[in-house]
Amino acid sequence: MKITLTKNPKVKPDFSKLGFGKYFTDHMMVMDYADGKWGEPEIIPFEDFNLSPATTCLHYAQGIFEGAKAYKDADGNITVFRIDENFKRMNRSAERLCMPTFDAEIAKEALFELIRIEKDWIPAEDGKALYIRPTMIGIDPVLGVHASHTYRLYIILSPVGAYYAHGLEPTKIMVEDKFVRASIGGTGEAKCMGNYAASLLAGEMAVKKGYDQVMWLDAKEMKYVEEVGSMNMFFVIGDEVVTPALVGSILPGITRKSSIELLRDHGYKVVERRISMDEIVEAYNNGALKEAFGTGTAAVVSPVGVIAYKGVDMNINNGKMGDITKYLYDNLTGIQYGKKEDKYGWITKIN
Ligand SMILES: *Cc1c(COP(=O)(O)O)cnc(C)c1O
């Protein structure tokens, strides 16, 4: 693989004030597709792209991305969590967006090399990590509405702290009953750019009303819970942990899948099924709704303290993190930060 190192390394930011996705490392991985095939991956200095204003992805959102994290554990090991799942999902997103798939092993090896080069950018403290953002865009400089013939796959890295400014404080979530995120047959299952553009207005409106995020309902009946902007949802109702089934419009989260496995292994009853807002309101009213939390690479395991629906705030677990949420948080991050045994083979050491 061709590697070109920067002549001007950046001054690193203060790792105690990282926020999310604001700083980028010195290098990136780039791999281009043209004439029906992928070229070699290359590592080059992090720099702006030179793109025609007519570029396909800039007009028709033919673009997909992924989110993963690299960690530095207490013994100084550099690790990644279930990265194969990310590249598999990215190839599924590529198929949905009419983009070429790629060899996940090649992309992974190039990523590992990039992370080794950028190892000093990985924050070592708990809760912090090096966020990995693989992205693929259609780059034909042509305005016709059809799939691009040329593509760029690239990976950038960003040292990050907590996703929410309030850290592990429970989030306040508003149920959105006017706009929808995705419908069956649409692109909700793919991590594609357009999904996020379409969700911004509702998100801004929720923030103006004092909430952190919106929770989406199904597009057909506006009745069943789907997910939150970048997190899959879980509800503890009675002695069951319920998470919406992957019906086709929900992003199949890797953290979701890992959480189901961890909770089941500990003996919790986890059910994947459709869950309606009526059921959640009823469970809240009769005291059966004990906890709610979201899962995602960026947000990790995030307790939900308030769910607002039809103008009523439901306060969950007195606005505190519940026991099952805490169990999951401790065990998932325990594996990710190398403090708990990884009996699942989810961690890959790359140093
Ligand atoms: C990325 C994402 C998630 C979380 O997926 P993970 O693989 O757990 O990071 C959930 N919902 C949406 C809409 C997402 O984009």
Short mmCIF file of C-alpha atoms and ligand atoms in Angstrom, two decimals, residues 67 89 181 191 196 227-232 251 253-256 295-297, ligand 1:
data_model
loop_
_atom_site.label_atom_id
_atom_site.label_comp_id
_atom_site.label_asym_id
_atom_site.label_seq_id
_atom_site.Cartn_x
_atom_site.Cartn_y
_atom_site.Cartn_z
CA GLY A 67 -19.18 4.63 12.35
CA ARG A 89 -23.04 -3.33 6.64
CA ARG A 181 -37.43 9.06 9.05
CA LYS A 191 -26.46 4.07 6.57
CA TYR A 196 -29.83 12.18 8.03
CA GLU A 227 -35.45 4.34 16.63
CA VAL A 228 -33.71 7.58 17.58
CA GLY A 229 -31.46 9.53 15.15
CA SER A 230 -28.29 7.57 15.77
CA MET A 231 -29.38 5.01 18.35
CA ASN A 232 -31.53 1.90 18.48
CA LEU A 251 -30.86 0.72 11.01
CA GLY A 253 -27.11 -1.40 14.84
CA ILE A 254 -24.02 -3.36 15.78
CA THR A 255 -24.31 -2.05 19.34
CA ARG A 256 -27.97 -3.18 19.31
CA THR A 295 -27.51 2.08 21.83
CA GLY A 296 -25.06 3.13 19.14
CA THR A 297 -21.34 3.36 18.47
C1 LIG B 1 -25.37 4.20 13.10
C2 LIG B 1 -26.79 4.23 13.54
C3 LIG B 1 -27.26 3.48 14.63
C4 LIG B 1 -26.33 2.70 15.53
O1 LIG B 1 -25.64 1.69 14.89
P1 LIG B 1 -24.32 1.09 15.55
O2 LIG B 1 -23.86 0.08 14.57
O3 LIG B 1 -24.72 0.51 16.85
O4 LIG B 1 -23.38 2.22 15.70
C5 LIG B 1 -28.61 3.49 14.89
N1 LIG B 1 -29.46 4.21 14.15
C6 LIG B 1 -29.05 4.94 13.10
C7 LIG B 1 -30.05 5.69 12.31
C8 LIG B 1 -27.70 4.98 12.76
O5 LIG B 1 -27.30 5.72 11.75
#
